[in-house]
Coordinates of C-alpha atoms in Angstrom, one line a residue:
M1 CA 115.7 26.8 31.7
I2 CA 118.9 27.4 32.9
Q3 CA 120.8 30.0 31.3
A4 CA 123.8 32.4 32.1
A5 CA 123.5 34.5 35.2
R6 CA 121.4 38.2 34.4
G7 CA 124.0 40.8 34.2
S8 CA 123.9 44.3 36.1
N9 CA 122.9 46.1 33.0
S10 CA 119.4 43.9 33.1
D11 CA 116.3 45.1 33.8
S12 CA 114.8 41.2 34.6
F13 CA 117.3 41.1 37.5
L14 CA 115.6 43.3 40.8
R15 CA 112.6 44.8 38.1
E16 CA 110.3 42.8 41.1
A17 CA 112.7 44.4 43.3
K18 CA 109.6 44.9 46.0
E19 CA 108.4 41.4 45.7
A20 CA 111.8 39.6 45.1
I21 CA 112.3 36.4 47.8
L22 CA 116.6 36.7 48.7
S23 CA 118.0 33.9 49.8
F24 CA 121.5 34.4 51.8
N25 CA 123.2 32.3 54.2
D26 CA 124.9 34.8 56.0
P27 CA 122.3 37.0 57.7
Q28 CA 124.0 40.4 58.2
V29 CA 124.3 39.7 54.6
E30 CA 120.4 38.9 53.7
N31 CA 120.0 42.7 56.2
L32 CA 122.5 44.5 53.5
F33 CA 120.9 43.6 50.5
S34 CA 117.3 43.6 51.8
R35 CA 118.3 47.3 53.0
A36 CA 119.7 48.1 49.1
L37 CA 116.1 47.1 47.6
M38 CA 114.6 48.8 50.1
S39 CA 116.4 52.2 48.7
V40 CA 115.6 50.9 45.5
V41 CA 112.1 50.6 45.9
E42 CA 111.7 53.8 47.5
K43 CA 113.7 55.8 44.8
R44 CA 111.6 54.4 41.9
N45 CA 108.7 55.2 43.7
D46 CA 109.8 58.8 43.5
P47 CA 109.0 60.0 40.7
E48 CA 112.6 63.2 41.3
K49 CA 115.1 60.6 41.5
I50 CA 116.4 59.4 38.5
Y51 CA 119.2 57.4 39.6
T52 CA 117.6 54.4 42.0
G53 CA 120.5 52.7 43.0
A54 CA 119.4 49.1 40.9
K55 CA 122.5 48.3 39.3
E56 CA 124.2 49.4 42.0
A57 CA 122.5 46.6 43.9
R58 CA 122.7 44.0 41.1
E59 CA 126.7 44.6 40.6
N60 CA 126.6 44.4 45.2
I61 CA 124.7 41.0 44.6
L62 CA 126.4 39.2 41.3
S63 CA 129.7 39.9 43.0
Y64 CA 128.8 38.5 46.2
L65 CA 127.0 34.9 44.3
E66 CA 129.3 34.3 41.9
Q67 CA 132.6 34.7 44.6
N68 CA 130.8 31.6 46.1
G69 CA 130.0 29.3 43.2
V70 CA 128.8 29.5 39.7
T71 CA 125.8 32.2 39.1
Q72 CA 123.1 31.5 36.7
T73 CA 119.6 32.5 36.2
A74 CA 116.5 29.7 36.1
N75 CA 113.0 30.3 34.4
I76 CA 110.1 28.0 36.4
W77 CA 106.8 27.9 34.7
A78 CA 104.1 29.6 37.1
R79 CA 101.1 30.2 34.2
K80 CA 98.2 29.2 36.7
I81 CA 99.3 31.2 39.7
E82 CA 97.0 32.9 42.0
F83 CA 97.3 36.5 41.7
E84 CA 96.3 37.2 45.7
R85 CA 98.3 38.8 48.1
K86 CA 97.6 35.9 50.5
A87 CA 98.6 32.9 48.1
I88 CA 101.5 34.9 47.1
D89 CA 103.1 35.8 50.3
S90 CA 102.3 32.2 51.1
L91 CA 104.3 30.4 48.1
K92 CA 107.6 33.1 48.3
T93 CA 107.7 32.1 52.3
E94 CA 107.2 28.7 51.2
I95 CA 110.1 28.9 48.5
R96 CA 112.4 30.6 51.2
N97 CA 111.5 27.9 53.6
A98 CA 112.9 25.1 51.0
L99 CA 115.6 27.3 49.1
K100 CA 117.1 28.0 52.8
E101 CA 116.6 24.8 54.4
R102 CA 119.3 23.4 51.1
K103 CA 121.8 26.4 51.9
I104 CA 120.8 27.8 47.9
E105 CA 121.9 31.5 47.8
G106 CA 120.4 33.9 45.3
V107 CA 117.1 36.5 44.5
V108 CA 114.2 35.2 43.4
E109 CA 111.5 36.7 41.4
I110 CA 108.0 36.1 40.7
H111 CA 107.7 37.8 37.1
L112 CA 103.8 38.4 35.5
Q113 CA 105.8 38.3 31.5
D114 CA 108.4 40.2 29.9
R115 CA 110.1 40.0 26.4
E116 CA 111.8 37.0 26.6
I117 CA 108.8 35.0 28.1
N118 CA 104.7 35.9 27.9
S119 CA 103.7 34.1 31.0
P120 CA 104.0 34.3 34.5
H121 CA 106.9 32.4 35.7
I122 CA 110.2 32.8 38.7
Q123 CA 113.0 33.9 37.7
F124 CA 115.8 32.8 39.9
V125 CA 119.9 34.6 40.3
G126 CA 121.8 32.3 42.4
N127 CA 124.6 29.4 42.6
D128 CA 123.0 26.1 42.8
A129 CA 120.2 26.9 40.1
P130 CA 119.3 23.7 38.8
K131 CA 118.7 22.2 42.0
A132 CA 116.7 25.4 42.6
E133 CA 114.8 25.2 39.6
K134 CA 114.0 22.0 40.8
I135 CA 113.3 22.9 44.4
I136 CA 110.7 25.6 43.4
A137 CA 109.3 23.6 40.1
E138 CA 107.8 21.3 43.2
I139 CA 106.3 23.7 44.9
L140 CA 104.8 25.3 41.8
V141 CA 103.7 22.0 41.4
K142 CA 102.1 20.7 44.4
H143 CA 99.8 23.8 44.5
N144 CA 98.8 23.3 40.9
Y145 CA 100.2 26.5 39.6
E146 CA 102.0 24.1 36.4
D147 CA 100.4 20.5 35.9
S148 CA 104.1 18.8 35.9
L149 CA 107.7 19.0 36.7
E150 CA 108.5 18.7 32.6
S151 CA 106.3 21.6 32.1
A152 CA 107.2 24.4 35.1
I153 CA 110.9 23.2 33.7
S154 CA 110.3 22.5 29.6
K155 CA 112.9 24.2 27.4
G156 CA 110.6 22.8 24.4
T157 CA 108.8 26.8 24.2
K158 CA 109.6 29.7 22.3
P159 CA 109.9 32.9 24.2
A160 CA 107.8 35.5 22.6
Y161 CA 110.2 38.1 21.5
F162 CA 111.4 35.6 19.5
E163 CA 108.5 35.0 17.9
L164 CA 106.6 38.6 18.0
E165 CA 107.9 41.8 16.4
S166 CA 109.4 44.1 19.0
K167 CA 106.3 46.7 18.8
F168 CA 104.2 43.6 20.0
L169 CA 105.8 42.4 22.7
P170 CA 103.7 42.0 25.6
R171 CA 103.9 45.0 28.0
R172 CA 105.6 44.5 31.3
Q173 CA 103.8 44.7 34.6
I174 CA 104.9 44.7 38.0
L175 CA 103.8 42.2 40.1
S176 CA 103.1 44.9 43.1
D177 CA 101.0 46.3 41.1
R178 CA 98.5 43.2 39.0
L179 CA 98.7 42.7 42.9
A180 CA 97.1 46.0 43.9
Q181 CA 94.7 46.0 40.8
D182 CA 93.7 43.2 41.5
E183 CA 92.7 44.3 45.2
R184 CA 90.7 47.0 43.5
Y185 CA 88.8 45.0 41.3
I186 CA 87.8 42.4 44.6
Q187 CA 86.8 45.9 46.4
E188 CA 84.5 47.6 43.4
R189 CA 82.9 44.1 43.0
E190 CA 82.2 43.9 46.7
Q191 CA 80.8 47.5 47.1
I192 CA 79.1 46.3 43.3
Q193 CA 77.6 43.2 45.3
Q194 CA 77.2 45.8 48.8
R195 CA 74.9 48.0 46.9
Q196 CA 73.1 45.3 44.3
Q197 CA 72.2 43.9 48.3
E198 CA 70.8 47.5 49.5
K199 CA 68.7 47.6 46.5
E200 CA 67.4 44.4 46.5
R201 CA 66.4 45.6 50.9
Q202 CA 64.9 48.5 49.8
T203 CA 62.8 47.0 47.2
K204 CA 61.8 44.3 49.7
E205 CA 61.1 47.1 52.2
L206 CA 59.1 48.8 49.2
F207 CA 57.0 45.8 48.5
K208 CA 56.6 45.3 51.8
G209 CA 55.1 48.4 52.4
I210 CA 52.8 48.2 49.4
S211 CA 51.1 45.3 50.7
E212 CA 50.8 46.2 53.4
R213 CA 48.6 49.4 52.2
A214 CA 47.0 47.0 50.0
K215 CA 45.9 45.3 52.6
S216 CA 44.4 48.8 54.8
F217 CA 43.6 49.4 52.0
R218 CA 41.0 46.3 51.0
E219 CA 39.9 46.2 55.4
I220 CA 38.6 49.7 54.2
L221 CA 36.7 48.6 51.6
L222 CA 35.6 45.6 53.6
N223 CA 34.2 47.1 56.0
L224 CA 32.5 50.4 53.2
D225 CA 31.3 46.7 52.3
K226 CA 29.6 45.9 55.5
T227 CA 28.4 49.5 56.2
A228 CA 26.7 49.4 52.7
H229 CA 25.0 46.0 53.4
F230 CA 23.4 47.2 56.9
S231 CA 22.5 50.2 55.2
S232 CA 21.0 48.5 52.3
G233 CA 18.7 46.5 55.2
K234 CA 18.2 49.3 56.5
E235 CA 16.6 50.7 53.4
S236 CA 14.7 47.9 52.6
K237 CA 12.7 47.8 55.5
I238 CA 11.7 51.7 55.6
E239 CA 10.7 51.2 51.8
Q240 CA 8.6 48.1 53.3
I241 CA 7.3 50.5 55.8
R242 CA 6.5 52.8 53.2
K243 CA 4.3 50.7 50.9
I244 CA 2.7 48.8 53.0
K245 CA 1.7 52.6 54.8
S246 CA 0.6 53.4 50.7
M247 CA -1.7 50.2 50.7
P248 CA -5.8 49.5 49.9
T249 CA -7.4 48.9 53.2
E250 CA -8.3 45.2 51.2
E251 CA -5.2 44.7 50.5
L252 CA -4.0 44.7 53.5
K253 CA -6.4 42.6 55.0
E254 CA -5.4 39.8 51.9
A255 CA -1.9 40.2 53.1
Y256 CA -3.0 39.9 57.0
F257 CA -4.6 36.5 55.9
K258 CA -2.8 35.6 54.2
K259 CA 0.5 36.0 56.7
R260 CA -2.2 33.9 59.4
K261 CA -2.2 31.4 57.3
Q262 CA 1.4 30.9 56.2
R263 CA 1.9 30.7 59.9

């Protein structure tokens, strides 16, 4: 979607100053704008600072771009973009290299959502916007962040701004905040998994200890049982001796002769 260039009062332009991609043919100019954006980010992070210098930075960048050609804005859909630091950094590098290779000057920002577009998209503000739009769209399609070139540069989708009342408009979210949020989520999930693994390990150790104690107890019972059998046998013989001693003489004779016959 090609639009008129963002103005110096636009909240959208340089909203992602911290993550912005700069593409300028003159290294000195690029370094100058890079330092200006770093200053903006530092002041935005300081709650005591009222003036951030963002408007001045926008004015300087737009002024430079307008001196070198027609400045426009291109918004390219990136609805399936992967919000992971490594993936984002890789995408930024690829876009920057592709634009520099074709000597296209401008500023690229990854926007999660804003008042006009309620989905992740790439915003390019600079010269040769139609070329930049196509280059960025091709990169997004290559990484499966969009299904096709047509869907990436589609003009048929109504912005949320025209569909919703202002009170229902999505709140803008900064990319760096989203990445930090996702990183915290990943860390918390890993901590939960580690705690679960530790709990499982402790449970296994507990059952192992119980099993070993049960085995030891069974061995003790087995030894007691053997001792009991042995004791029972001894008592039986004693009882037999007592019984023989208490038998009358005639019964003893009968038992004796009976035993001899059995032999």
